[in-house]
PDB file of C-alpha atoms in Angstrom:
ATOM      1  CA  UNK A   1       0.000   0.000   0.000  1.00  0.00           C
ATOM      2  CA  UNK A   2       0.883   3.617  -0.691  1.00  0.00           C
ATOM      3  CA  UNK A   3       0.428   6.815   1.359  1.00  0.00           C
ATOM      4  CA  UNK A   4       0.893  10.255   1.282  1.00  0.00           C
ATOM      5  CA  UNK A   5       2.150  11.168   5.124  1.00  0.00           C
ATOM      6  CA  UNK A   6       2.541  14.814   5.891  1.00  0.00           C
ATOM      7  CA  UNK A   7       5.248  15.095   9.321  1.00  0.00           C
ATOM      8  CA  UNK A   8       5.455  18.623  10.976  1.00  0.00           C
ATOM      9  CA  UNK A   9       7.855  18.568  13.849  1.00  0.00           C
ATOM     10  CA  UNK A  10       8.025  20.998  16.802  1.00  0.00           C
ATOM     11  CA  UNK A  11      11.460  20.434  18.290  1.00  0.00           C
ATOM     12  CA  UNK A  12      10.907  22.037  22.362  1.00  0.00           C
ATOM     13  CA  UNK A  13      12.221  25.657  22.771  1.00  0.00           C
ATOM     14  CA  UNK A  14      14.628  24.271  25.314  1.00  0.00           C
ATOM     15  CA  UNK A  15      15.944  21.472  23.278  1.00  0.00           C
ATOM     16  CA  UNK A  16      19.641  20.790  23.979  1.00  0.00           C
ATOM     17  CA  UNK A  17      21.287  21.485  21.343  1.00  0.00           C
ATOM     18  CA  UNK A  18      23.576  18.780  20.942  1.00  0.00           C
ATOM     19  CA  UNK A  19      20.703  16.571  21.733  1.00  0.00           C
ATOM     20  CA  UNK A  20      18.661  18.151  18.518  1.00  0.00           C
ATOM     21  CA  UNK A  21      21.731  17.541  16.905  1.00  0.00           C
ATOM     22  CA  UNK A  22      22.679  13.636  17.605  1.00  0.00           C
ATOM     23  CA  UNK A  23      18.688  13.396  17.136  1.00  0.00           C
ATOM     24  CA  UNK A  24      18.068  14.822  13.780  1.00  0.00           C
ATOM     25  CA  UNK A  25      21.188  12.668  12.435  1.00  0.00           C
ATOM     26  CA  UNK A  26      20.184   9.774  13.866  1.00  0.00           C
ATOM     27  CA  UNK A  27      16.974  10.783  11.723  1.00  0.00           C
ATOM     28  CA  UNK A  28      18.815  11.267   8.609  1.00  0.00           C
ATOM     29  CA  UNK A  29      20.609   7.537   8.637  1.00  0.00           C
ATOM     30  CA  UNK A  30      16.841   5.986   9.539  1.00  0.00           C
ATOM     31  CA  UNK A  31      15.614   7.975   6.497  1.00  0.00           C
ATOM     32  CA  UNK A  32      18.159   6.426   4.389  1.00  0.00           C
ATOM     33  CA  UNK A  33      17.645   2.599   5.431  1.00  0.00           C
ATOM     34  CA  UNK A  34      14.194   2.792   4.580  1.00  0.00           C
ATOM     35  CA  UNK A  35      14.231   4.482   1.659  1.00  0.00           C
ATOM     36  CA  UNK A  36      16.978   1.643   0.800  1.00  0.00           C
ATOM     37  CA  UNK A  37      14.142  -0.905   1.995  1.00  0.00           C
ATOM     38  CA  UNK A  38      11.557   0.931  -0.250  1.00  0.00           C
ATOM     39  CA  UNK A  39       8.914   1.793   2.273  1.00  0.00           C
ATOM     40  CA  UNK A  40      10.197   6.081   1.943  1.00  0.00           C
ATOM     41  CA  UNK A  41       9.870   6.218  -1.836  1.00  0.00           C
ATOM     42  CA  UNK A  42      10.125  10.272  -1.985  1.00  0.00           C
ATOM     43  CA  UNK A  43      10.535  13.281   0.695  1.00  0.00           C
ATOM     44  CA  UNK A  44       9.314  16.746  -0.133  1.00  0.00           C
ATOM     45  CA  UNK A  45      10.161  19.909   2.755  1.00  0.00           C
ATOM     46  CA  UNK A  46       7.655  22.588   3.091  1.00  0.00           C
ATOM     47  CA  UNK A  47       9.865  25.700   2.490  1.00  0.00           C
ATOM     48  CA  UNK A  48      10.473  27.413   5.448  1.00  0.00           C
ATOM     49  CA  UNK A  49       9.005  25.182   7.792  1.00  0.00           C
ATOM     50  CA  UNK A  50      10.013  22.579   9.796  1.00  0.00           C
ATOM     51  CA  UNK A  51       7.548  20.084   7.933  1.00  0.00           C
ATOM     52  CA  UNK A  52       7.255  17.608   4.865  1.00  0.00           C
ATOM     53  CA  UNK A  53       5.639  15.395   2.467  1.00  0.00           C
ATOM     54  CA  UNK A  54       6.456  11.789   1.755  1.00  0.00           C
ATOM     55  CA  UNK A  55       5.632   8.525  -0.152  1.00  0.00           C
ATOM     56  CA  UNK A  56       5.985   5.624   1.528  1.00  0.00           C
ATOM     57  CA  UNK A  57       4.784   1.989   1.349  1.00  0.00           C
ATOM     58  CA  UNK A  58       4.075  -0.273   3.898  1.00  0.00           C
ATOM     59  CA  UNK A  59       1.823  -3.947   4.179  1.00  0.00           C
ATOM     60  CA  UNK A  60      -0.614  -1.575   5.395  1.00  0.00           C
ATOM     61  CA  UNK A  61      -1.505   0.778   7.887  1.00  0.00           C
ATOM     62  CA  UNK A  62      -0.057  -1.006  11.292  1.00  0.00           C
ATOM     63  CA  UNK A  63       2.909  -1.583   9.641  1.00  0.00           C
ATOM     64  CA  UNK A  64       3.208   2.070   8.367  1.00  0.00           C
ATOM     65  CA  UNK A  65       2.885   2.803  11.758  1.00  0.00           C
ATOM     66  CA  UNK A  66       5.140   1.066  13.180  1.00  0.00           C
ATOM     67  CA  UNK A  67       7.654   2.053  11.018  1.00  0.00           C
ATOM     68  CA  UNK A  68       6.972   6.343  11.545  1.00  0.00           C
ATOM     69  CA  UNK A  69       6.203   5.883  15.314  1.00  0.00           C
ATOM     70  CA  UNK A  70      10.137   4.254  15.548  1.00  0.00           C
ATOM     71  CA  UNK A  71      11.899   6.977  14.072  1.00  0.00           C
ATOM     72  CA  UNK A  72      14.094   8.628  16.591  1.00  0.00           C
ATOM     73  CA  UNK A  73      11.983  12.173  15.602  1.00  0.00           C
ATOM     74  CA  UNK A  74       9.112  10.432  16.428  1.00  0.00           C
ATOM     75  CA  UNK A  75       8.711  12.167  20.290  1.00  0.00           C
ATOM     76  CA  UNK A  76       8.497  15.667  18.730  1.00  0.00           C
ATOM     77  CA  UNK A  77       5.954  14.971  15.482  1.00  0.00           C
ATOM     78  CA  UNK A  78       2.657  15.753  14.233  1.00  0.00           C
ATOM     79  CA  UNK A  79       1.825  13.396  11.620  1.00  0.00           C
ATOM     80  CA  UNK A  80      -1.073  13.141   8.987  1.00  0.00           C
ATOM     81  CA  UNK A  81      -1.495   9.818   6.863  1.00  0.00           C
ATOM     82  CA  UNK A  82      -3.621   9.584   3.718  1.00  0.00           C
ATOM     83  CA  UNK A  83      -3.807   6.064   2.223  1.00  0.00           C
ATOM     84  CA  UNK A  84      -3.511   5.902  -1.462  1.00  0.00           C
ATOM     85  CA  UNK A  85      -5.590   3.876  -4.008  1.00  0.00           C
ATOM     86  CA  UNK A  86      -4.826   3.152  -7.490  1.00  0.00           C
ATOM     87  CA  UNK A  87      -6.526   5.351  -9.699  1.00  0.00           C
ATOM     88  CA  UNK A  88      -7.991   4.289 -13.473  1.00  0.00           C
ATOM     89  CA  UNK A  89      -6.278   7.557 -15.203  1.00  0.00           C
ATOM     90  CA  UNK A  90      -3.044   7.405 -13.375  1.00  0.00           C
ATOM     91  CA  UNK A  91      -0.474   7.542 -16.343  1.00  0.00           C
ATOM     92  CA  UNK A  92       2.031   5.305 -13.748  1.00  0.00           C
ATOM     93  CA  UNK A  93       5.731   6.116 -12.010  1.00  0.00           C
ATOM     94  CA  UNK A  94       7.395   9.236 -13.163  1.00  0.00           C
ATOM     95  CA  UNK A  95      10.596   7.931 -15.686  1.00  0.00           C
TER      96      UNK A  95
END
């Protein structure tokens, strides 16, 4: 299955900074395993915000959860899922 997750986080005003820090790259090297796996198929940012947009693929919803509610950003995230369906005039994967 397919869906369109949107992810705004709100990292605390009080954050340590090396803690923010060690987080969001332990963030970045989760990101990369599972887009290596194929359930984070694309990433878009929000300009100037600390939010995005992503494809990703999972069994189905459980799983998908399971897999965002594990990432180490996961503490400090608002997260919206819409689950995809194929569609009868999709024209198929961008080449």
């Amino acid at each position: 299955m397919e869906f369109l997750v949107n992810i705004r986080i709100t990292w605390p005003d009080a954050m340590d900074p090396g803690l923010k820090a060690a987080v969001s790259e332990e963030e970045r090297r989760r990101a990369a395993e599972l887009a290596a796996s194929g359930n984070l198929v694309r990433m878009w940012r929000v300009p100037g915000r600390t939010e995005n947009w992503g494809l990703w693929r999972a069994a189905d919803p459980t799983e998908l959860h399971t897999i965002i509610s594990a990432l180490p950003v996961w503490p400090w995230m608002d997260v919206t899922v819409h689950s995809l369906a194929d569609h009868p005039v999709d024209p198929g994967p961008a080449v």
